[in-house]
Rosetta silent file (secondary structure, phi, psi, omega in degrees, C-alpha in Angstrom):
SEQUENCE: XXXXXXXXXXXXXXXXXXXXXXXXXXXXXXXXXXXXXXXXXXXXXXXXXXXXXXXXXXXXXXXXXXXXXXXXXXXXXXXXXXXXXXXXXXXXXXXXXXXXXXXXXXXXXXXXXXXXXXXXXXX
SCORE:     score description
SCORE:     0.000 S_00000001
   1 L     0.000  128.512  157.225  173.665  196.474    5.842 S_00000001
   2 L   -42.342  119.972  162.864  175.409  198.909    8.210 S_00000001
   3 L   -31.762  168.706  171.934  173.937  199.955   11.524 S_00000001
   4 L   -81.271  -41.643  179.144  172.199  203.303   11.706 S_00000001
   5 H   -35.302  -46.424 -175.372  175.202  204.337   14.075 S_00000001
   6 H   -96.021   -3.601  151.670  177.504  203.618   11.339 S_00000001
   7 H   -80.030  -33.217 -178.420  176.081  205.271    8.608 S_00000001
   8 H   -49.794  -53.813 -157.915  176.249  208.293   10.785 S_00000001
   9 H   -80.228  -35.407  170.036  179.788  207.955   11.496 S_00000001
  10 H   -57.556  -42.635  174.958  180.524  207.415    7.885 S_00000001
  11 H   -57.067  -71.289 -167.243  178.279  210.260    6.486 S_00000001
  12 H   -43.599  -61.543  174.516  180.000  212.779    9.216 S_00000001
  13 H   -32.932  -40.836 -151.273  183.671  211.530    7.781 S_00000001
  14 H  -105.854   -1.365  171.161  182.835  212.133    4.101 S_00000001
  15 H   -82.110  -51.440  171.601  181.069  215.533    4.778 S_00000001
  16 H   -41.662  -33.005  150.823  184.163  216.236    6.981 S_00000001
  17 H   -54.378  -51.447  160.693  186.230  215.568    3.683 S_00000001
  18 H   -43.578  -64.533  177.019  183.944  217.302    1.602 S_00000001
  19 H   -53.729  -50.622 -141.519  184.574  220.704    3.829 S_00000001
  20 L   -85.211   -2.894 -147.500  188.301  220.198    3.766 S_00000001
  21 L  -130.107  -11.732 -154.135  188.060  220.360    0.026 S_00000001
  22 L   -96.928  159.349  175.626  186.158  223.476   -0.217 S_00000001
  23 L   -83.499  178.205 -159.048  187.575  226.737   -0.956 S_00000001
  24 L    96.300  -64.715 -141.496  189.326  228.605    1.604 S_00000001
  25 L   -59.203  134.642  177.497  190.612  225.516    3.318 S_00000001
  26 L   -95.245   -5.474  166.237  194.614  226.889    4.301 S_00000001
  27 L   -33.509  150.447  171.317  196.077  223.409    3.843 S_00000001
  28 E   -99.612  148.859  178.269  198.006  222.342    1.733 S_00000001
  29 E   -97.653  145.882  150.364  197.404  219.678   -1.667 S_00000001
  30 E  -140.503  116.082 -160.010  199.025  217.100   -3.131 S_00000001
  31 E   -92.497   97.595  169.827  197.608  216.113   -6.305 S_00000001
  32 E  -118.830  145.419 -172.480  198.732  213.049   -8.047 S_00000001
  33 L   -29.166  159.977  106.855  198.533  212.431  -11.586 S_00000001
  34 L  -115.594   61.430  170.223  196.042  208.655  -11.689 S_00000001
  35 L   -94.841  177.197  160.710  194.966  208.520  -15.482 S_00000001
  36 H   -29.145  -56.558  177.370  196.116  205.412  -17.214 S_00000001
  37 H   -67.531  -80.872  167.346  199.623  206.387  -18.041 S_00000001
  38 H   -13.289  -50.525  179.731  199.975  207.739  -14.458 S_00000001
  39 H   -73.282  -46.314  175.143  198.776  204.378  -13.164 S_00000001
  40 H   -62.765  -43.763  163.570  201.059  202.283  -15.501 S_00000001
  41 H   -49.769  -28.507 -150.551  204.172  204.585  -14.454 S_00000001
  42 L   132.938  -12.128 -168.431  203.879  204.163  -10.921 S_00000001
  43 H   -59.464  -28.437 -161.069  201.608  206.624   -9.600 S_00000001
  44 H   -75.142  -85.091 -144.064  199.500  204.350   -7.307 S_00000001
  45 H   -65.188  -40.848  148.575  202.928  203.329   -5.113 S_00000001
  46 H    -4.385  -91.376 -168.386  203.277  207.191   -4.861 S_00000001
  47 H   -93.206  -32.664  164.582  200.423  208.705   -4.026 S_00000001
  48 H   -31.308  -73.944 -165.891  200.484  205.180   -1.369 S_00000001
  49 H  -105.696   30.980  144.414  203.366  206.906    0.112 S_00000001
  50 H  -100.829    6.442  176.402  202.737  210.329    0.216 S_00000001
  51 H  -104.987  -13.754  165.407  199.343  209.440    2.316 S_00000001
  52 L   -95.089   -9.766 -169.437  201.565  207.375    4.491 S_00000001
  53 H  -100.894  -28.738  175.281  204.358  209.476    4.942 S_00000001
  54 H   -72.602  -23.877 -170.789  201.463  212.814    5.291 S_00000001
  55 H  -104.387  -41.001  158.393  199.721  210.397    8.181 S_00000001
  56 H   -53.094  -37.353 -167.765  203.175  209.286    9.731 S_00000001
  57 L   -98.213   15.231 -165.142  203.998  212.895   10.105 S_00000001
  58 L    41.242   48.248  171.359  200.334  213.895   11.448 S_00000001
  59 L   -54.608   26.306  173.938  199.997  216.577    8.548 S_00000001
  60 L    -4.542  -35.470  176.930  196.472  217.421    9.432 S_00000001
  61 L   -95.342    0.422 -175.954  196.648  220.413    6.931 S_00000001
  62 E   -93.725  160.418  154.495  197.791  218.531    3.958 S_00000001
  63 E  -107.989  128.352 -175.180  195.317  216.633    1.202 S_00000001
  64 E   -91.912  154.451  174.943  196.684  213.804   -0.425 S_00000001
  65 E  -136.704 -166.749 -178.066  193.871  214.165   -3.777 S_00000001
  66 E  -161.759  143.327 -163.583  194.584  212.118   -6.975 S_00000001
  67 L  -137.755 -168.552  166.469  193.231  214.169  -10.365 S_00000001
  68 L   -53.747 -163.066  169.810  193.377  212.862  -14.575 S_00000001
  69 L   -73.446  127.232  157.578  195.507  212.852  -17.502 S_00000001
  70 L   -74.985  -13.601  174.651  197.755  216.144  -17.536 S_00000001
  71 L    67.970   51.071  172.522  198.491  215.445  -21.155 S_00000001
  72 L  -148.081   48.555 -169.655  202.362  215.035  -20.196 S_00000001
  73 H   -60.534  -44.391  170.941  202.626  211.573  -19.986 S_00000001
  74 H   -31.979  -44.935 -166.308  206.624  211.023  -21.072 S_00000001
  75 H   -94.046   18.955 -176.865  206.545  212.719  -17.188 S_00000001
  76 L   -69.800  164.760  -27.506  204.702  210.216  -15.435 S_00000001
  77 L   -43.544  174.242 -129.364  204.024  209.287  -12.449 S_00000001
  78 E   173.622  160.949 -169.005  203.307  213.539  -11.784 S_00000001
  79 L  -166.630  133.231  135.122  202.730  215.408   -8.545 S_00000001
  80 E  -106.644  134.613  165.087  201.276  219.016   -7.823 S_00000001
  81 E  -120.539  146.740 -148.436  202.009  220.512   -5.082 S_00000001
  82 E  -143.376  115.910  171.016  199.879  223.197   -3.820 S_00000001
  83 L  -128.577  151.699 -163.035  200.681  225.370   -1.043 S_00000001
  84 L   -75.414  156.301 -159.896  198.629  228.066    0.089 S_00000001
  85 L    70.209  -14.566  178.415  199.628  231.391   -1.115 S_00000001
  86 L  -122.997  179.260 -162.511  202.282  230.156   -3.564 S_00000001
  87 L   -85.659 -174.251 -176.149  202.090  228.953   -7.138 S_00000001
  88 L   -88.741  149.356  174.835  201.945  225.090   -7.873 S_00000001
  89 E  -130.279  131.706 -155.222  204.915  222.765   -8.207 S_00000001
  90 L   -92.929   66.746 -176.704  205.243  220.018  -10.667 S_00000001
  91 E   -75.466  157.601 -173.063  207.310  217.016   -9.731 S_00000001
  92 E  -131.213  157.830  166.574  207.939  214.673  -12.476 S_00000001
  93 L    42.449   87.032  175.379  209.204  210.815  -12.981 S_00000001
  94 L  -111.075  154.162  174.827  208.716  210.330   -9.199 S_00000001
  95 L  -109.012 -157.179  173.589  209.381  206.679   -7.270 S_00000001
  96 L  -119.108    4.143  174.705  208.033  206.418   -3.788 S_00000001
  97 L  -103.592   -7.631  164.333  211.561  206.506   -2.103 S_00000001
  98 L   -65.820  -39.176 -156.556  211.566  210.261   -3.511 S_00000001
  99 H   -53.511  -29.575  172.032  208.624  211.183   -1.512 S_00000001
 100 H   -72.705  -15.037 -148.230  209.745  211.387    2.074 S_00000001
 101 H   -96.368  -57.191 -179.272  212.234  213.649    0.621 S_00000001
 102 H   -87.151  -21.274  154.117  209.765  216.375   -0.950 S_00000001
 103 H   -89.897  -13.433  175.155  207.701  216.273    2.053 S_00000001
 104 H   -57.475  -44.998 -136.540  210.379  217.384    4.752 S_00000001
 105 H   -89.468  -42.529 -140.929  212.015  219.412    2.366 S_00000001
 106 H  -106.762  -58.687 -140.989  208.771  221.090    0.025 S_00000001
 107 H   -96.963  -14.936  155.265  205.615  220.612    2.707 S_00000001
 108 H   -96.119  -38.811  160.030  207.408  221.042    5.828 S_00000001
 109 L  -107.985   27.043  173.322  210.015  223.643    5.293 S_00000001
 110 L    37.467   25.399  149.208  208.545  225.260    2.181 S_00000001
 111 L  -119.487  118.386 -169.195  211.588  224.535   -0.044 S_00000001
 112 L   -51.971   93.660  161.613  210.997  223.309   -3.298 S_00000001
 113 L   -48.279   91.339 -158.436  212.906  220.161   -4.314 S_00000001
 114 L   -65.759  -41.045 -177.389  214.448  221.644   -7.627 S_00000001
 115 L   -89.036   29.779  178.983  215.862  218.438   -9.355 S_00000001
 116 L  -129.718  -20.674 -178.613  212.503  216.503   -9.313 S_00000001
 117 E   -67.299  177.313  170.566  210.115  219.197  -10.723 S_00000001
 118 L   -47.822  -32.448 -163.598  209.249  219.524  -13.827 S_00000001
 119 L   -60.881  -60.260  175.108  211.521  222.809  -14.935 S_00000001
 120 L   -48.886  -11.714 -172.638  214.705  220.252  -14.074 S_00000001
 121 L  -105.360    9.965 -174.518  213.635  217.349  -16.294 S_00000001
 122 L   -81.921  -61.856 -133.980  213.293  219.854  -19.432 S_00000001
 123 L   -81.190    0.000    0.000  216.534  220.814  -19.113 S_00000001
């Protein structure tokens, strides 16, 4: 069993998570796909390195989150990206060596890597 010190400190983290999650919050998300297909594509080595590449760059406003099935599995591993004030963007059939790539370009300079969303793999 955990000290009482160290429940404390645990409790305070996941309420501190819990707020960050809430609406309002001006941060930005990133949502990846984990259902079953999502996990068998790749998503876990992903969403790995968009929480290491969001913690290397001390993104303090972003949330890495991880959500279901999207019902688009042929596009797996999946990404939303959620930035406040704008609509969501859909990357599709992602690797983890894209990922450093869509955060300079989509979460730090708020342009939208076009040949990884979704609209481009339609096409």
């Amino acid at each position: 069993m955990k000290s009482l010190a160290e429940l404390q400190a645990i409790r305070a983290k996941t309420l501190e998570n819990i707020a960050m999650r809430k609406e309002g919050n001006d941060g930005a998300r990133i949502v990846v796909g984990m259902a079953t297909c999502g996990i068998a594509a790749g998503a876990r080595p992903v969403m790995l390195a968009f929480m290491e590449e969001v913690a290397k760059r001390k993104l303090d406003h972003v949330t890495v989150a991880q959500t279901g099935c999207a019902g688009m599995c042929r596009y797996e591993p999946m990404v939303d990206v959620i930035l406040p004030g704008q609509e969501k963007v859909t990357y599709v059939n992602l690797k983890p060596e894209m990922v450093g790539r869509i955060v300079a370009e989509h979460i730090v300079n708020g342009r939208v890597v076009e040949e990884y969303t979704i609209g481009a793999a339609q096409k």
